């Protein structure tokens, strides 16, 4: 293992907060936090007992590692206004930005993308979370592998194209799945049924794909081509259902049923 | 608690097998298993050390409880060929069949619908799983509440309309969610990425809705209305992506993105 790197963190959102807490738990030295918003930076730096700044000119240039957890559309602008990049390694934590956003600024650039959904309120353990790693210079890769190891992440070197592919898959597995949960909640509201009724099913649906591929795990009327139940469901969404946007739910029902049917062919 | 009921089980599929094992673990007496298929019944009855039959005429008429875990489209036909219903309580375990499938056969009828996805190979613990209960006669309800208690299920009395609503919501939360997992796997195959990379994210997505509503938990480019990333994703699915059915994936992407957008309004 290389020496523990000193770190400057840029950002104070969900990902930045989760990483900052994980750095601290791993005994890493956080030298400074930068955030555009005084409130966020102050709150985070206070809970971490770490200096903060809202002024890009004040960012220290003597850290080993700079971790940029800023919004994708802000990063390039922030980078353009940094006076000195020093000799440290600069990484961003985005699934969808390429490595070359750093190109014109510093040769020591990389990506440390933890594939997880982070909440500010509930610190998510990083254990086993894939850390998708990329570096402009091959000899910087061990720095990121070492960092992943210290955070108990699973280091996965991949290029920007593969990371973009993974990010898109994550949108299906996380954002769209959560939207289905919300749609299920809307349906339940028709009969004043509590969303908690679905939690054991949701948990088991997630658990199943740990041991079988999603295709093997597929069940339900769509895969059985059970026209009686599919017909009843469509009819329910079509007429009898009074929840807002029942037409949208019906469109999703029909498309997902067709997709499951095609997936088996 | 009433006396432990003696049980005859009709069926040997995923739900029947999971229930039979749960009955046994709970110390309930399984008198007999009926299945149309000799293989399934023999296999299940052997592992449970319990008599079986494939002949409806041989079904005992002295049990306290008859649990029908048969395919929806088979149940009515099977019931019509049963010579005697005895004095026991007959229940089915289906989310989508109404209680009145029993109407012409016996006055002691009910529903015991465990809201879970069952696998034959991996016994799913029933602890905390909602058991949706309905009985034709009010004085039969305590029998099913007692059974739910013995299996550590969460007893939830509801009528057939509410159960149909819950079943539809479950299709969204389970079948369609699993299909999204399969679609994510398809996308990953474009770059030979392993599906296991998504498992921590899938787990956390499911965990999050234990403490926040799905609407509160929604993240991602659709809810942020991040046109840059949405555009990149559509472009990826549109052109560059060579996985089978990329057009179908694009249609799902666009519909789910629109649905998330509408859910926030």
PDB file of C-alpha atoms in Angstrom, chain B residues 1 7 29 62 67 71 87 111 130 162-163 170 180-181 228 244 265:
ATOM      1  CA  UNK B   1     -54.852 -19.336  19.555  1.00  0.00           C
ATOM      2  CA  UNK B   7     -54.093 -29.239   6.214  1.00  0.00           C
ATOM      3  CA  UNK B  29     -49.845 -31.216  10.201  1.00  0.00           C
ATOM      4  CA  UNK B  62     -61.585 -34.659   7.023  1.00  0.00           C
ATOM      5  CA  UNK B  67     -55.028 -24.760   0.642  1.00  0.00           C
ATOM      6  CA  UNK B  71     -52.688 -22.118 -11.465  1.00  0.00           C
ATOM      7  CA  UNK B  87     -66.561 -29.431   6.548  1.00  0.00           C
ATOM      8  CA  UNK B 111     -58.290 -16.526   0.439  1.00  0.00           C
ATOM      9  CA  UNK B 130     -48.297  -9.803   4.064  1.00  0.00           C
ATOM     10  CA  UNK B 162     -58.345  -4.560  -2.888  1.00  0.00           C
ATOM     11  CA  UNK B 163     -56.406  -7.775  -3.495  1.00  0.00           C
ATOM     12  CA  UNK B 170     -47.005  -6.151  -7.239  1.00  0.00           C
ATOM     13  CA  UNK B 180     -35.625  -3.536 -15.876  1.00  0.00           C
ATOM     14  CA  UNK B 181     -32.833  -5.569 -14.273  1.00  0.00           C
ATOM     15  CA  UNK B 228     -27.484  16.626 -21.659  1.00  0.00           C
ATOM     16  CA  UNK B 244     -30.468  -6.858 -29.528  1.00  0.00           C
ATOM     17  CA  UNK B 265     -45.641  17.545 -11.233  1.00  0.00           C
TER      18      UNK B 265
END
